[in-house]
Amino acid sequence: DSGEVDRLLELNRMAGKWHLVAGMLSTRVGTIDDVDSMRETYRELVRIYTDEMGVEAKALNIYTEWRERDSENQELTQQLLDLYGRLGRWPQYVKLLAQLAEQEASPEEQKERWAKLGGIYLERLRNIPEAIRSFENAREFDPDDADLTEQLKSLYRERRAFDKYIALSREELAGVEEHEERLAQMVALAQLGEKEITRPDQVIPL
């Protein structure tokens, strides 16, 4: 019965037989319907695999199974992201973070998620098109963010997307109050457009 199983679990914990404890808990957790009890059992399984057995890859399997049963648990999602990062599982990391970024949240949270996603694509995966898309999505929530704007301009130049670079630079001109400085920047952008944008219909008028 459950009482006997609990006593056996405790004996194995005291003896440090963590592989047996993990096996018993893994069997039990699938039968638990109460959310709090389920979460407590999954937490112990994660702790056993990470702290007692040092097998974070096994903890990843537990987190994945747990999230399938507890998908609205935001704390769990963040813990899974952290584990993906520690294990260097960047494709899984960006997939989960992209799902999170698509969910309803405050503008600040959504901006932060998209910006973080862009950073992972850029720094870990060197997927420039996806990095650009993510930074563009982040900037939609805060067009005045200077860091995002500069990051995009840098990537546009790297990808030779000069039409987008010029369009974004023109947006910045609205904040330049000094007439001569603004005029100089306009001339520089016009020259860049003439040099780099080969199709006349794509040159952005200044």
mmCIF file of C-alpha atoms in Angstrom:
data_model
loop_
_atom_site.group_PDB
_atom_site.id
_atom_site.type_symbol
_atom_site.label_atom_id
_atom_site.label_comp_id
_atom_site.label_asym_id
_atom_site.label_seq_id
_atom_site.Cartn_x
_atom_site.Cartn_y
_atom_site.Cartn_z
ATOM 1 C CA ASP A 1 0.000 0.000 0.000
ATOM 2 C CA SER A 2 0.983 3.670 -0.110
ATOM 3 C CA GLY A 3 2.155 3.630 3.494
ATOM 4 C CA GLU A 4 4.540 0.790 2.789
ATOM 5 C CA VAL A 5 5.847 2.554 -0.308
ATOM 6 C CA ASP A 6 6.426 5.737 1.724
ATOM 7 C CA ARG A 7 8.407 3.785 4.334
ATOM 8 C CA LEU A 8 10.484 2.135 1.635
ATOM 9 C CA LEU A 9 11.119 5.492 -0.010
ATOM 10 C CA GLU A 10 12.315 6.957 3.280
ATOM 11 C CA LEU A 11 14.623 4.020 3.939
ATOM 12 C CA ASN A 12 16.174 4.385 0.493
ATOM 13 C CA ARG A 13 16.583 8.129 1.007
ATOM 14 C CA MET A 14 18.380 7.530 4.298
ATOM 15 C CA ALA A 15 20.597 4.926 2.637
ATOM 16 C CA GLY A 16 21.384 7.255 -0.260
ATOM 17 C CA LYS A 17 20.004 4.802 -2.798
ATOM 18 C CA TRP A 18 18.892 7.578 -5.084
ATOM 19 C CA HIS A 19 18.463 5.496 -8.222
ATOM 20 C CA LEU A 20 15.869 3.419 -6.353
ATOM 21 C CA VAL A 21 14.144 6.516 -4.978
ATOM 22 C CA ALA A 22 14.036 8.064 -8.447
ATOM 23 C CA GLY A 23 12.608 4.891 -9.945
ATOM 24 C CA MET A 24 9.870 4.662 -7.327
ATOM 25 C CA LEU A 25 8.956 8.334 -7.631
ATOM 26 C CA SER A 26 8.906 8.140 -11.430
ATOM 27 C CA THR A 27 6.388 5.300 -11.175
ATOM 28 C CA ARG A 28 4.304 7.105 -8.588
ATOM 29 C CA VAL A 29 4.141 10.547 -10.219
ATOM 30 C CA GLY A 30 2.176 9.277 -13.191
ATOM 31 C CA THR A 31 -0.657 8.231 -10.895
ATOM 32 C CA ILE A 32 -0.912 11.523 -8.987
ATOM 33 C CA ASP A 33 -3.853 13.766 -9.887
ATOM 34 C CA ASP A 34 -3.463 16.410 -7.191
ATOM 35 C CA VAL A 35 -1.498 19.303 -8.722
ATOM 36 C CA ASP A 36 0.406 20.259 -5.568
ATOM 37 C CA SER A 37 1.432 16.656 -4.870
ATOM 38 C CA MET A 38 2.426 16.167 -8.501
ATOM 39 C CA ARG A 39 4.607 19.293 -8.439
ATOM 40 C CA GLU A 40 6.225 18.273 -5.148
ATOM 41 C CA THR A 41 7.094 14.846 -6.563
ATOM 42 C CA TYR A 42 8.519 16.278 -9.787
ATOM 43 C CA ARG A 43 10.592 18.778 -7.775
ATOM 44 C CA GLU A 44 12.106 15.946 -5.747
ATOM 45 C CA LEU A 45 12.872 13.993 -8.902
ATOM 46 C CA VAL A 46 14.625 17.009 -10.431
ATOM 47 C CA ARG A 47 16.604 17.565 -7.219
ATOM 48 C CA ILE A 48 17.655 13.902 -7.073
ATOM 49 C CA TYR A 49 18.905 13.848 -10.662
ATOM 50 C CA THR A 50 20.689 17.216 -10.420
ATOM 51 C CA ASP A 51 21.977 17.361 -6.820
ATOM 52 C CA GLU A 52 22.251 13.739 -5.706
ATOM 53 C CA MET A 53 23.090 11.936 -8.940
ATOM 54 C CA GLY A 54 24.555 14.765 -11.034
ATOM 55 C CA VAL A 55 22.692 13.705 -14.166
ATOM 56 C CA GLU A 56 21.105 16.880 -15.499
ATOM 57 C CA ALA A 57 20.242 15.211 -18.794
ATOM 58 C CA LYS A 58 17.859 12.927 -16.868
ATOM 59 C CA ALA A 59 16.440 15.971 -15.086
ATOM 60 C CA LEU A 60 15.676 17.388 -18.522
ATOM 61 C CA ASN A 61 13.461 14.386 -19.270
ATOM 62 C CA ILE A 62 11.638 14.957 -15.993
ATOM 63 C CA TYR A 63 11.123 18.654 -16.734
ATOM 64 C CA THR A 64 9.793 17.828 -20.205
ATOM 65 C CA GLU A 65 7.311 15.289 -18.844
ATOM 66 C CA TRP A 66 6.326 17.674 -16.038
ATOM 67 C CA ARG A 67 5.640 20.526 -18.432
ATOM 68 C CA GLU A 68 3.393 18.336 -20.572
ATOM 69 C CA ARG A 69 1.172 17.954 -17.499
ATOM 70 C CA ASP A 70 1.639 21.463 -16.094
ATOM 71 C CA SER A 71 1.969 23.718 -19.146
ATOM 72 C CA GLU A 72 0.653 26.891 -17.445
ATOM 73 C CA ASN A 73 3.370 26.812 -14.784
ATOM 74 C CA GLN A 74 5.554 29.808 -15.721
ATOM 75 C CA GLU A 75 8.138 29.072 -13.025
ATOM 76 C CA LEU A 76 8.571 25.586 -14.459
ATOM 77 C CA THR A 77 9.023 26.976 -17.966
ATOM 78 C CA GLN A 78 11.794 29.280 -16.728
ATOM 79 C CA GLN A 79 13.512 26.405 -14.928
ATOM 80 C CA LEU A 80 13.414 24.363 -18.110
ATOM 81 C CA LEU A 81 14.897 27.271 -20.062
ATOM 82 C CA ASP A 82 17.685 27.572 -17.483
ATOM 83 C CA LEU A 83 18.454 23.860 -17.792
ATOM 84 C CA TYR A 84 18.503 24.019 -21.602
ATOM 85 C CA GLY A 85 21.007 26.845 -21.261
ATOM 86 C CA ARG A 86 23.255 24.954 -18.828
ATOM 87 C CA LEU A 87 23.236 21.913 -21.113
ATOM 88 C CA GLY A 88 23.816 24.000 -24.232
ATOM 89 C CA ARG A 89 20.598 22.766 -25.826
ATOM 90 C CA TRP A 90 20.120 26.000 -27.757
ATOM 91 C CA PRO A 91 17.730 24.721 -30.468
ATOM 92 C CA GLN A 92 15.355 23.500 -27.741
ATOM 93 C CA TYR A 93 15.933 26.725 -25.815
ATOM 94 C CA VAL A 94 14.886 28.993 -28.676
ATOM 95 C CA LYS A 95 11.905 26.796 -29.543
ATOM 96 C CA LEU A 96 10.548 27.054 -25.991
ATOM 97 C CA LEU A 97 11.372 30.750 -25.646
ATOM 98 C CA ALA A 98 9.657 31.489 -28.972
ATOM 99 C CA GLN A 99 6.523 29.758 -27.682
ATOM 100 C CA LEU A 100 6.735 31.894 -24.567
ATOM 101 C CA ALA A 101 7.240 35.076 -26.582
ATOM 102 C CA GLU A 102 4.064 34.395 -28.566
ATOM 103 C CA GLN A 103 1.974 34.244 -25.395
ATOM 104 C CA GLU A 104 0.030 37.193 -24.022
ATOM 105 C CA ALA A 105 2.054 39.284 -21.589
ATOM 106 C CA SER A 106 2.823 42.893 -20.781
ATOM 107 C CA PRO A 107 4.597 44.873 -23.528
ATOM 108 C CA GLU A 108 7.747 45.002 -21.392
ATOM 109 C CA GLU A 109 7.752 41.215 -20.895
ATOM 110 C CA GLN A 110 7.167 40.517 -24.573
ATOM 111 C CA LYS A 111 9.900 42.946 -25.568
ATOM 112 C CA GLU A 112 12.298 41.271 -23.120
ATOM 113 C CA ARG A 113 11.462 37.779 -24.409
ATOM 114 C CA TRP A 114 11.922 38.685 -28.080
ATOM 115 C CA ALA A 115 15.149 40.562 -27.344
ATOM 116 C CA LYS A 116 16.509 37.594 -25.388
ATOM 117 C CA LEU A 117 15.520 35.273 -28.220
ATOM 118 C CA GLY A 118 17.350 37.505 -30.672
ATOM 119 C CA GLY A 119 20.440 37.398 -28.494
ATOM 120 C CA ILE A 120 20.454 33.590 -28.395
ATOM 121 C CA TYR A 121 19.995 33.330 -32.159
ATOM 122 C CA LEU A 122 22.839 35.800 -32.651
ATOM 123 C CA GLU A 123 25.361 34.658 -30.044
ATOM 124 C CA ARG A 124 24.738 30.925 -29.754
ATOM 125 C CA LEU A 125 23.359 29.837 -33.113
ATOM 126 C CA ARG A 126 24.618 32.582 -35.461
ATOM 127 C CA ASN A 127 21.247 32.528 -37.193
ATOM 128 C CA ILE A 128 21.204 36.143 -38.358
ATOM 129 C CA PRO A 129 17.804 36.124 -40.138
ATOM 130 C CA GLU A 130 16.054 34.781 -37.039
ATOM 131 C CA ALA A 131 17.993 37.179 -34.819
ATOM 132 C CA ILE A 132 16.812 40.081 -36.963
ATOM 133 C CA ARG A 133 13.209 38.876 -36.901
ATOM 134 C CA SER A 134 13.325 38.545 -33.107
ATOM 135 C CA PHE A 135 14.874 41.993 -32.580
ATOM 136 C CA GLU A 136 12.318 43.516 -34.952
ATOM 137 C CA ASN A 137 9.522 41.931 -32.926
ATOM 138 C CA ALA A 138 11.077 43.254 -29.710
ATOM 139 C CA ARG A 139 11.334 46.761 -31.140
ATOM 140 C CA GLU A 140 7.638 46.797 -32.012
ATOM 141 C CA PHE A 141 6.959 47.009 -28.274
ATOM 142 C CA ASP A 142 9.435 49.879 -27.764
ATOM 143 C CA PRO A 143 10.454 51.738 -30.958
ATOM 144 C CA ASP A 144 12.509 54.194 -28.890
ATOM 145 C CA ASP A 145 14.854 51.542 -27.485
ATOM 146 C CA ALA A 146 18.254 52.788 -28.661
ATOM 147 C CA ASP A 147 20.039 49.474 -28.019
ATOM 148 C CA LEU A 148 17.581 47.500 -30.136
ATOM 149 C CA THR A 149 17.771 50.104 -32.892
ATOM 150 C CA GLU A 150 21.577 50.008 -32.990
ATOM 151 C CA GLN A 151 21.587 46.202 -32.902
ATOM 152 C CA LEU A 152 19.242 46.063 -35.889
ATOM 153 C CA LYS A 153 21.203 48.672 -37.838
ATOM 154 C CA SER A 154 24.377 46.678 -37.285
ATOM 155 C CA LEU A 155 22.736 43.455 -38.454
ATOM 156 C CA TYR A 156 21.136 45.153 -41.447
ATOM 157 C CA ARG A 157 24.559 46.393 -42.560
ATOM 158 C CA GLU A 158 26.069 42.965 -42.007
ATOM 159 C CA ARG A 159 23.357 41.391 -44.148
ATOM 160 C CA ARG A 160 23.582 44.273 -46.634
ATOM 161 C CA ALA A 161 19.895 45.008 -46.098
ATOM 162 C CA PHE A 162 20.500 48.675 -46.825
ATOM 163 C CA ASP A 163 16.870 49.473 -47.551
ATOM 164 C CA LYS A 164 15.973 48.473 -43.984
ATOM 165 C CA TYR A 165 19.070 50.190 -42.598
ATOM 166 C CA ILE A 166 18.144 53.464 -44.283
ATOM 167 C CA ALA A 167 14.487 53.226 -43.254
ATOM 168 C CA LEU A 168 15.476 52.726 -39.625
ATOM 169 C CA SER A 169 18.051 55.503 -39.767
ATOM 170 C CA ARG A 170 15.421 57.864 -41.181
ATOM 171 C CA GLU A 171 13.244 57.141 -38.142
ATOM 172 C CA GLU A 172 16.128 58.227 -35.923
ATOM 173 C CA LEU A 173 16.449 61.525 -37.795
ATOM 174 C CA ALA A 174 13.208 62.687 -36.208
ATOM 175 C CA GLY A 175 15.035 62.934 -32.898
ATOM 176 C CA VAL A 176 17.951 65.003 -34.249
ATOM 177 C CA GLU A 177 17.222 68.616 -33.328
ATOM 178 C CA GLU A 178 20.349 70.297 -34.719
ATOM 179 C CA HIS A 179 19.545 71.287 -38.306
ATOM 180 C CA GLU A 180 23.065 70.969 -39.737
ATOM 181 C CA GLU A 181 23.664 67.597 -38.111
ATOM 182 C CA ARG A 182 20.322 66.328 -39.376
ATOM 183 C CA LEU A 183 21.077 67.563 -42.898
ATOM 184 C CA ALA A 184 24.495 65.898 -42.863
ATOM 185 C CA GLN A 185 22.960 62.578 -41.820
ATOM 186 C CA MET A 186 20.312 62.873 -44.534
ATOM 187 C CA VAL A 187 22.985 63.447 -47.169
ATOM 188 C CA ALA A 188 25.006 60.483 -45.886
ATOM 189 C CA LEU A 189 21.960 58.233 -46.072
ATOM 190 C CA ALA A 190 21.139 59.437 -49.580
ATOM 191 C CA GLN A 191 24.676 58.655 -50.713
ATOM 192 C CA LEU A 192 24.526 55.238 -49.091
ATOM 193 C CA GLY A 193 21.242 54.520 -50.869
ATOM 194 C CA GLU A 194 22.624 55.512 -54.236
ATOM 195 C CA LYS A 195 25.693 53.371 -53.726
ATOM 196 C CA GLU A 196 24.191 50.220 -52.209
ATOM 197 C CA ILE A 197 20.603 49.982 -53.466
ATOM 198 C CA THR A 198 20.909 49.031 -57.119
ATOM 199 C CA ARG A 199 17.227 49.100 -58.052
ATOM 200 C CA PRO A 200 16.074 52.722 -58.357
ATOM 201 C CA ASP A 201 12.530 51.882 -57.247
ATOM 202 C CA GLN A 202 13.941 50.625 -53.941
ATOM 203 C CA VAL A 203 15.876 53.768 -53.087
ATOM 204 C CA ILE A 204 14.178 55.420 -50.149
ATOM 205 C CA PRO A 205 13.685 59.167 -50.685
ATOM 206 C CA LEU A 206 14.968 61.358 -47.873
#
